[in-house]
CSV table of C-alpha atoms in Angstrom, one decimal:
chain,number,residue,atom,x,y,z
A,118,UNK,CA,64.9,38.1,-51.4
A,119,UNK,CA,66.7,36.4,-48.5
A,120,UNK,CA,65.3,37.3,-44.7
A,121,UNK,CA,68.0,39.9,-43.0
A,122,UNK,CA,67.9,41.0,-39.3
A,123,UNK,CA,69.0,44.7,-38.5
A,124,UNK,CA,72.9,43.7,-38.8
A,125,UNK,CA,72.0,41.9,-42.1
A,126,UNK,CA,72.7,38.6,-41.2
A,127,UNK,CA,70.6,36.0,-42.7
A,128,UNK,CA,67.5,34.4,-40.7
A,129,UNK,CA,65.4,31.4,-40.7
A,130,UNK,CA,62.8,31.4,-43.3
A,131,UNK,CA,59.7,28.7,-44.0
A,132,UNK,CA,58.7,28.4,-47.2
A,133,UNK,CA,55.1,27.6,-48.3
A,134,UNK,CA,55.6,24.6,-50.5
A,135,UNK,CA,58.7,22.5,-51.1
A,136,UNK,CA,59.4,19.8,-53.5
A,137,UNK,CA,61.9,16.9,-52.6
A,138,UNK,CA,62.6,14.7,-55.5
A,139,UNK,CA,63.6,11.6,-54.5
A,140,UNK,CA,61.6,9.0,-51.2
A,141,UNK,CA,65.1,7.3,-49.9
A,142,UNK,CA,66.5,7.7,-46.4
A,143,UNK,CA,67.9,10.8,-46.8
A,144,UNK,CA,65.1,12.8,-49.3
A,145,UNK,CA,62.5,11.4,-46.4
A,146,UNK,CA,64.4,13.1,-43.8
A,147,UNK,CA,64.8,16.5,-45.5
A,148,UNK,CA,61.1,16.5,-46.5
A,149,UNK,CA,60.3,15.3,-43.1
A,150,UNK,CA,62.8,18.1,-41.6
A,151,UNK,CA,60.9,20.8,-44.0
A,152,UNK,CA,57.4,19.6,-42.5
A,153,UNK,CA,58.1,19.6,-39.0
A,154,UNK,CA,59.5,22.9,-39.7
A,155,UNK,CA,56.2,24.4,-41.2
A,156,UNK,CA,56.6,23.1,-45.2
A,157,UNK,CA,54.0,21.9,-47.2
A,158,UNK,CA,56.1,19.2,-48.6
A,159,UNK,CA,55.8,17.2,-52.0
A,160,UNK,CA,57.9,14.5,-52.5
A,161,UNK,CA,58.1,12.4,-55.6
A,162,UNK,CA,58.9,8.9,-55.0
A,163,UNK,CA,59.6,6.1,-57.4
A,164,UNK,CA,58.1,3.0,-56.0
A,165,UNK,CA,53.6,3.2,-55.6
A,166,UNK,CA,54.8,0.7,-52.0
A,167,UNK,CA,56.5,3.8,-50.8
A,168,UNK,CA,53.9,6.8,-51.8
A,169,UNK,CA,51.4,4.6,-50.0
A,170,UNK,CA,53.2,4.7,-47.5
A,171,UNK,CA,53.9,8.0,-46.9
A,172,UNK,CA,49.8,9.2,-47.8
A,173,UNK,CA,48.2,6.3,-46.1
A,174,UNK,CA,50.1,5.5,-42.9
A,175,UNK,CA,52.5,8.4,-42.9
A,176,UNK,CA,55.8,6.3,-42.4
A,177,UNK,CA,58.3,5.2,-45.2
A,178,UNK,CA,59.1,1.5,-44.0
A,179,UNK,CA,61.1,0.9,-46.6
A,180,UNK,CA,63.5,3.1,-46.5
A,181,UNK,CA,63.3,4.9,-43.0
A,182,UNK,CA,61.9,2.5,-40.5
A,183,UNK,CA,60.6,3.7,-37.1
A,184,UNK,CA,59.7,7.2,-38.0
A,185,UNK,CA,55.8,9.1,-38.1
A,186,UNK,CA,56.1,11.7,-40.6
A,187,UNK,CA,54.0,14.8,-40.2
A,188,UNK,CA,50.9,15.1,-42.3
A,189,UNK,CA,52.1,18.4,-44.1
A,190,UNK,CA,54.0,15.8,-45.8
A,191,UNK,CA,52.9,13.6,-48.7
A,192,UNK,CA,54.0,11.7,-51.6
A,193,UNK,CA,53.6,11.5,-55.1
A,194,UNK,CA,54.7,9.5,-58.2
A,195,UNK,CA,53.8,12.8,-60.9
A,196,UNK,CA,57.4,15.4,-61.1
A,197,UNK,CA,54.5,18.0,-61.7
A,198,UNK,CA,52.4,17.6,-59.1
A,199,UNK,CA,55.5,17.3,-56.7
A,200,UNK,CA,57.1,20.5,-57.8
A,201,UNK,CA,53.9,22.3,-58.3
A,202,UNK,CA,54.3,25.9,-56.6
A,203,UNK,CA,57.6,24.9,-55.1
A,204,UNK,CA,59.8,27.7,-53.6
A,205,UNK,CA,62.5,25.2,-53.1
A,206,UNK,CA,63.1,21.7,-55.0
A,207,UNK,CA,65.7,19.2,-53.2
A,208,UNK,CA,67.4,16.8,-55.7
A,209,UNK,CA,68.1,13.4,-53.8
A,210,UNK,CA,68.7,11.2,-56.7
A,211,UNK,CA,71.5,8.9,-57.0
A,212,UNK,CA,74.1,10.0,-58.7
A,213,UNK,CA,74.6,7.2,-61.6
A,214,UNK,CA,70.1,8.2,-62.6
A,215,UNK,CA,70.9,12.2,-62.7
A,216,UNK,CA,71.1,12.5,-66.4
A,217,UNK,CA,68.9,10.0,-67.1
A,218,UNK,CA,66.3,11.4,-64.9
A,219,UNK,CA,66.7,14.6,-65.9
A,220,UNK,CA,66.4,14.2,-69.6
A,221,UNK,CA,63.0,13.0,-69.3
A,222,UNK,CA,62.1,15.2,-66.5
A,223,UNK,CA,63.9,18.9,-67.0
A,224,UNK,CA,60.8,20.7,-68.8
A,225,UNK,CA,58.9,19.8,-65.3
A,226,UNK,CA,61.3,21.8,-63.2
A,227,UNK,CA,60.8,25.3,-62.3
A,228,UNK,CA,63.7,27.8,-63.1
A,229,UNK,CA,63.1,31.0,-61.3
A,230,UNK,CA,63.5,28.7,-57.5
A,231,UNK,CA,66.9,27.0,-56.0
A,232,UNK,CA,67.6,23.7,-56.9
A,233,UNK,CA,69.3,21.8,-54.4
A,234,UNK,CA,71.3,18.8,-55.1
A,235,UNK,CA,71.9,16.4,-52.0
A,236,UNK,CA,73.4,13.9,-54.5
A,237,UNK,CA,76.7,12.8,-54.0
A,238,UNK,CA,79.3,11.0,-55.6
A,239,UNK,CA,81.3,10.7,-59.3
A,240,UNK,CA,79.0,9.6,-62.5
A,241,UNK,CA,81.2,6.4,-63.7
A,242,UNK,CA,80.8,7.0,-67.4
A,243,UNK,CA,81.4,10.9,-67.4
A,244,UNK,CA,83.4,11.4,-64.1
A,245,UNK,CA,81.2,13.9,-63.7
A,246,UNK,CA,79.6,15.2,-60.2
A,247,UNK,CA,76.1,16.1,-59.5
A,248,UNK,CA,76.6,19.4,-59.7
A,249,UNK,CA,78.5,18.8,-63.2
A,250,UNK,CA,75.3,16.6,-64.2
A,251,UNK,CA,73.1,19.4,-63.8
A,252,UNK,CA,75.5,22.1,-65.2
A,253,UNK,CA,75.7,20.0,-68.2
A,254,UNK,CA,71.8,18.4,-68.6
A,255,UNK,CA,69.9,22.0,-67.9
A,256,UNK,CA,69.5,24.7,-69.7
A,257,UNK,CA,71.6,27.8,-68.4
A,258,UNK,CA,68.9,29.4,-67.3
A,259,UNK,CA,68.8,27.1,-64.5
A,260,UNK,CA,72.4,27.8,-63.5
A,261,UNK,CA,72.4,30.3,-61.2
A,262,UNK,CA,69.9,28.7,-58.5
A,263,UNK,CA,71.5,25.7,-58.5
A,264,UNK,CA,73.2,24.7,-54.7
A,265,UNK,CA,75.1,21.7,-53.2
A,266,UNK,CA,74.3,20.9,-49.6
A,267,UNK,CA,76.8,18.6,-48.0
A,268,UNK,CA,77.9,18.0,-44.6
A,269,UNK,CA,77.7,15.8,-41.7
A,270,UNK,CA,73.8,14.3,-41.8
A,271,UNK,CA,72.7,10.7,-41.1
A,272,UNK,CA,68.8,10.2,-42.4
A,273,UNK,CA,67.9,9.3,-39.1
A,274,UNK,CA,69.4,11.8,-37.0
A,275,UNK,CA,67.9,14.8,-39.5
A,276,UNK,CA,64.5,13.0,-39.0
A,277,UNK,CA,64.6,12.5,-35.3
A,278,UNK,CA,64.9,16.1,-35.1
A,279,UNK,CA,68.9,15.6,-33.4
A,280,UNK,CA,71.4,18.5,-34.0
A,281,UNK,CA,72.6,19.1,-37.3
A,282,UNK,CA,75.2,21.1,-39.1
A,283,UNK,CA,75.2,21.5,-43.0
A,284,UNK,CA,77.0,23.3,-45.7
A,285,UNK,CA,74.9,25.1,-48.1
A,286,UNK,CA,77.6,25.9,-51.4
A,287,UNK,CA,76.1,27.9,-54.1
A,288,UNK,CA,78.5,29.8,-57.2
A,289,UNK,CA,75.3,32.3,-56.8
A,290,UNK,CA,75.7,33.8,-53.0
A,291,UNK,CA,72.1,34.8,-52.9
A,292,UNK,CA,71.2,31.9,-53.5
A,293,UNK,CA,73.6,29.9,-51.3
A,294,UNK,CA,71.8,32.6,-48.5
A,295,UNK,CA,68.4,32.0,-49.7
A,296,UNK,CA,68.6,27.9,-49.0
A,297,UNK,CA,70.3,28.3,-45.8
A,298,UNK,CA,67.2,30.2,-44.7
A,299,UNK,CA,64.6,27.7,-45.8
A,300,UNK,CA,66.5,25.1,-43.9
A,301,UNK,CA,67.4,26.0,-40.9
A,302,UNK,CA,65.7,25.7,-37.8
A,303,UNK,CA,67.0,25.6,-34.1
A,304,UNK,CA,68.2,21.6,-34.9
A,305,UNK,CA,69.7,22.2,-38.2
A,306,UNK,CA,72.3,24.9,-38.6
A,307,UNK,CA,73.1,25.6,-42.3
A,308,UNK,CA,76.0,27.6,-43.3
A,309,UNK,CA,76.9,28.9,-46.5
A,310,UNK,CA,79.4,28.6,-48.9
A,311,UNK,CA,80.8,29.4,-52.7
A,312,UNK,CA,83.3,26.4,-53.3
A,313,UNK,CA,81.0,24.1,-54.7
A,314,UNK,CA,83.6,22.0,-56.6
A,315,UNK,CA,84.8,22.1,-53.2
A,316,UNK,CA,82.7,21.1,-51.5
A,317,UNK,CA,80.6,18.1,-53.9
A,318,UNK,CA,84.3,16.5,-53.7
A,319,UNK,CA,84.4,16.1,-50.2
A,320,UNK,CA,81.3,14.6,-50.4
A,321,UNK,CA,82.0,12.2,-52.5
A,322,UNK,CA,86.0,10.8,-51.5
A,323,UNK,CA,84.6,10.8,-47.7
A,324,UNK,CA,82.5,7.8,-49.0
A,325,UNK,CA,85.5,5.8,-50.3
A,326,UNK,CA,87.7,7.1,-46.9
A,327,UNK,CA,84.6,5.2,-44.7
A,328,UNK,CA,85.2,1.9,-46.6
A,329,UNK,CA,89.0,2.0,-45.7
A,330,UNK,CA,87.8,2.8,-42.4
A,331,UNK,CA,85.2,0.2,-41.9
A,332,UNK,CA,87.9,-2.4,-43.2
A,333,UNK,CA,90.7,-1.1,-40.9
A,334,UNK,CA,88.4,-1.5,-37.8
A,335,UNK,CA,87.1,-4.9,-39.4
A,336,UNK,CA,90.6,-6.4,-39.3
A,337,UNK,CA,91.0,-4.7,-35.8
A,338,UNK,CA,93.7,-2.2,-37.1
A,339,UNK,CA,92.8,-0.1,-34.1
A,340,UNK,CA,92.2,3.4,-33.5
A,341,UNK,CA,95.8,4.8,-34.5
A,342,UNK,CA,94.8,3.7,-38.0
A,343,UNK,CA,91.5,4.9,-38.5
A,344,UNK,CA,92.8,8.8,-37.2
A,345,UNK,CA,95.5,8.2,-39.8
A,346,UNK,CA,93.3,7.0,-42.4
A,347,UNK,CA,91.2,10.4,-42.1
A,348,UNK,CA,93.8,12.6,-41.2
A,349,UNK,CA,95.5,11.4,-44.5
A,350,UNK,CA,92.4,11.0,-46.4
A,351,UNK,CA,91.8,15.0,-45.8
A,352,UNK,CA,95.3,15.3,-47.6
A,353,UNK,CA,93.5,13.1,-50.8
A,354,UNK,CA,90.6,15.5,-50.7
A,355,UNK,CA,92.9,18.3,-50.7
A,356,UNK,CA,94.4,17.5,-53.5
A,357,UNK,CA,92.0,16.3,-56.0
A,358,UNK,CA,89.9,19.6,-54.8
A,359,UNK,CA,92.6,22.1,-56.1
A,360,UNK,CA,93.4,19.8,-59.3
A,361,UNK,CA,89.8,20.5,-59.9
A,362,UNK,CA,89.7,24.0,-59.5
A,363,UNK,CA,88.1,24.3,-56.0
A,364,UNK,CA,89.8,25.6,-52.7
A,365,UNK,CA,91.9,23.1,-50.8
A,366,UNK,CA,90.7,25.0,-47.4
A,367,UNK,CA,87.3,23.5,-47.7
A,368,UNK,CA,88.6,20.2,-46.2
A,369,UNK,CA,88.4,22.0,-42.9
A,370,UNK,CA,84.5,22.5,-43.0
A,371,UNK,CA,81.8,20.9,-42.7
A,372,UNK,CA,81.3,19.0,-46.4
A,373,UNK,CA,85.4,18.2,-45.2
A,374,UNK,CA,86.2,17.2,-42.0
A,375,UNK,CA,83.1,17.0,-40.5
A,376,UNK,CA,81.4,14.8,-43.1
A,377,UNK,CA,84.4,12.8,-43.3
A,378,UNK,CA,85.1,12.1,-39.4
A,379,UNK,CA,80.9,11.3,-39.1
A,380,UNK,CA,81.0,8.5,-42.5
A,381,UNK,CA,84.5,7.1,-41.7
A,382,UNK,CA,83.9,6.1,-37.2
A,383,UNK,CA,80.0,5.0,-37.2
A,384,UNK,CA,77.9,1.9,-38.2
A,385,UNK,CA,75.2,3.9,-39.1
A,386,UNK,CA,77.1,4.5,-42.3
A,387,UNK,CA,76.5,2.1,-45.0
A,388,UNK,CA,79.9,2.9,-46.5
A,389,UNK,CA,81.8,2.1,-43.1
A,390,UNK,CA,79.6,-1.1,-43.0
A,391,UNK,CA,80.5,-1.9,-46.6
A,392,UNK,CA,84.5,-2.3,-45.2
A,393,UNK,CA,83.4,-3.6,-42.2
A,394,UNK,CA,81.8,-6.1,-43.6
A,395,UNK,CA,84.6,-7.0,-46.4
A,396,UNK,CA,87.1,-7.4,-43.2
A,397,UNK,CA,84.6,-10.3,-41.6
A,398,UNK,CA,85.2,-11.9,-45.2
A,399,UNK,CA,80.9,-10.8,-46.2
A,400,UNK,CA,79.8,-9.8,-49.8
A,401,UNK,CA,78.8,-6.3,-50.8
A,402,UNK,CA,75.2,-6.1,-49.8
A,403,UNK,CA,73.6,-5.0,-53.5
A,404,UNK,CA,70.2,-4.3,-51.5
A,405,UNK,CA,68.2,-0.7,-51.7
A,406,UNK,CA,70.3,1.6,-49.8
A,407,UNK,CA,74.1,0.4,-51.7
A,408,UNK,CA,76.3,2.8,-50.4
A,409,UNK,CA,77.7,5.4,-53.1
A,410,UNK,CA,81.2,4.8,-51.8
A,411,UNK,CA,81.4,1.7,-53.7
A,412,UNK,CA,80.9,2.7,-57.0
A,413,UNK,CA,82.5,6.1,-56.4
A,414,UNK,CA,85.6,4.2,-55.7
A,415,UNK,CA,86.0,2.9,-59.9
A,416,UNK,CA,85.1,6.2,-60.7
A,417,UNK,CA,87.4,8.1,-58.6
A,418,UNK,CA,90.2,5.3,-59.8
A,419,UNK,CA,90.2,6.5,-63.2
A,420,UNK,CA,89.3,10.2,-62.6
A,421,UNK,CA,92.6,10.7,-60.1
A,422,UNK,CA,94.5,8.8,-62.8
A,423,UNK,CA,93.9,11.1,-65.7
A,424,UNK,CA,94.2,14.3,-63.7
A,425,UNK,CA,97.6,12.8,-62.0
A,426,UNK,CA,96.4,13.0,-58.3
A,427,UNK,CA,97.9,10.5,-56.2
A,428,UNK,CA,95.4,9.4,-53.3
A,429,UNK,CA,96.9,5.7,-52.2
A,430,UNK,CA,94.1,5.3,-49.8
A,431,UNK,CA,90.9,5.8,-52.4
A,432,UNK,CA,93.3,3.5,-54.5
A,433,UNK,CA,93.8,0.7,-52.4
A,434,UNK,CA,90.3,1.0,-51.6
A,435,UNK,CA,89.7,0.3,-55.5
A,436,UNK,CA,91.8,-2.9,-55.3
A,437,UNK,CA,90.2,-4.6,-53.1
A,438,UNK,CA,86.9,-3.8,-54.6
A,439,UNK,CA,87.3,-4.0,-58.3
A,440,UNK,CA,90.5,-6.0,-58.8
A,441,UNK,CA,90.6,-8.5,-55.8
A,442,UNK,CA,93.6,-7.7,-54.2
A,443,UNK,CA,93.4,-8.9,-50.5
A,444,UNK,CA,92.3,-6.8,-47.9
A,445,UNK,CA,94.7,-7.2,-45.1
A,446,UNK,CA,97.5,-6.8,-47.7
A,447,UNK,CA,96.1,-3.6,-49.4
A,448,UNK,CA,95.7,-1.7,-46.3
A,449,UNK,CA,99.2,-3.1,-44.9
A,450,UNK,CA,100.8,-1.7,-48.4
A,451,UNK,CA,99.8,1.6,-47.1
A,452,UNK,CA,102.4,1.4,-44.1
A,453,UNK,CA,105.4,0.9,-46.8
A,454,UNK,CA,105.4,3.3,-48.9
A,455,UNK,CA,108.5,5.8,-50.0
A,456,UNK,CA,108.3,8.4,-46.7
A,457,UNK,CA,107.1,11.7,-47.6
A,458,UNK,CA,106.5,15.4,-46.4
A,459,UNK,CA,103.2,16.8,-45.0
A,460,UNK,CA,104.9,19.9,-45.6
A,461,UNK,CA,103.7,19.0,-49.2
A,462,UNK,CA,100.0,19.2,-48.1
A,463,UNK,CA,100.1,22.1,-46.2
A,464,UNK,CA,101.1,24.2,-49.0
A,465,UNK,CA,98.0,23.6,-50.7
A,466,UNK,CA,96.1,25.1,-48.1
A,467,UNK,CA,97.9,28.3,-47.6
A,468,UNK,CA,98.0,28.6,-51.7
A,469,UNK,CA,94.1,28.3,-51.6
């Protein structure tokens, strides 16, 4: 059970062992984050250059430069040995190798300890998220301790130890209770939450919203633009969130707004760069650390067009991606469109 002071509020817990699957950025930072915190931490890596790495000179080079990570944690290629006494597994795999990963892997995961997927973004063959991936690919008795945790969290920032806020959004509230104790610690403030469809949507539009972003700024739109961009953008979420069942009020959190505002106004996200980048007339960098938003951008195409949701920003975003359509006129487009009510918008928040 879940720590409790007096007034039964929920307080910071360290658990003995943790398992991160997955040795990018951000599953480096997390098990870092766990370690520093008191963790034995496992994490399973795919490349032998980066569990090296990690065991030998305690850094991760490749995909967190600049960063000693604490000897609690170390790395391992074996899924058994990593989640091997576990009382918490993070999943930080990208979204498009879920299923695939987890058909070969699920008999290696332990059921009876929360699953935590950090993934984000929309499977391009299924239109599925992370959360749906897992729903769909494990056996039920997995479901209840699976959680989403979203939210405004640069690799870097987590592993330097910087404040952080993050939503912890679990259909099981024990659960959703139990990760936000294993988590938090004076620099990272978990909350918890129940709208998971909610919330795994957010995370993955906000990475579309920081391309438009990155490209307004690029062309030197100027600020108006990119406060309109994410004001409107939160309308987008809004609305694909209640088409899909979740609560149109979780824009204002932290997997929302806060996500969104952090991905779409600094460099040091790769989706941002990405439309940055296509502004100064410079290719797609297909590199380790592609940012999600760029395939999430097809995906979300053709998933907002069979459910009828109409998000002109994620679409023009699409255009100029995956069907050529200049830049400067796409975003331009945006200005001329029919005028419209945000009374519209609003109304799916006090309905939710």
């Amino acid at each position: 059970m879940t720590k409790r002071d007096a007034q039964g509020e929920v307080k910071p817990a360290v658990a003995s062992r943790v398992c991160v699957l997955g040795g990018g950025a951000f599953g480096t930072a997390m098990a870092q984050h766990l370690a520093v915190k008191g963790s034995q931490v496992t994490m399973w890596a795919l490349e032998q250059e980066v569990i090296d790495s990690v065991n030998n000179q305690h850094e991760n080079p490749a995909y967190l430069p600049g960063f000693k990570l604490s000897e609690r944690l170390v790395a391992t290629l074996s899924v058994e040995e990593a989640v091997e006494g576990a009382e918490m597994v993070l999943l930080i795999i990208p979204t498009p190798f879920i299923a695939s990963w987890i058909h070969e892997n699920q008999r290696k995961l332990p059921w009876t300890v929360p699953l935590v997927c950090c993934s984000k973004g929309i499977e391009e063959s299924t239109l599925r998220t992370p959360y749906e991936i897992l729903v769909d690919e494990l056996p039920g008795k997995y479901h209840n301790q699976l959680c989403v945790l979203s939210g405004p969290s640069f690799a870097k920032e987590i592993a330097g130890g910087l404040p952080t806020n993050a939503t912890c959004a679990a259909k099981c509230s024990e659960v959703a209770y139990r990760v936000q104790s294993l988590v938090s610690t004076k620099s990272f403030r978990a909350y918890s939450a129940s709208d998971v469809v909610g919330a795994e949507l957010c995370g993955a539009v906000k990475n579309v919203l920081a391309i438009a972003c990155g490209a307004s700024d690029g062309l030197g739109f100027g600020d108006n633009a990119r406060a309109a961009l994410i004001t409107r953008g939160l309308a987008e979420m809004a609305r694909l969130i209640v088409k899909k069942g979740g609560r149109a009020t979780t824009i204002n959190g932290l997997a929302g707004v806060g996500d969104l505002v952090l991905t779409c106004s600094s460099k040091l996200s790769r989706n941002y760069s990405v439309g940055y980048s296509l502004a100064q007339g410079k290719p797609i960098d297909s590199g380790k650390a592609v940012a999600e938003g760029v395939k999430t951008s097809l995906a979300l195409h053709i998933l907002a067009d069979q459910l009828g949701v109409n998000m002109p920003i994620c679409e023009s975003v699409h255009k100029v991606i995956h069907a050529g359509v200049p830049l400067k006129n796409v975003l331009a487009s945006l200005q001329g469109r029919s005028l419209k009510s945000e009374d519209e918008d609003a109304t799916l928040q006090s309905a939710s």
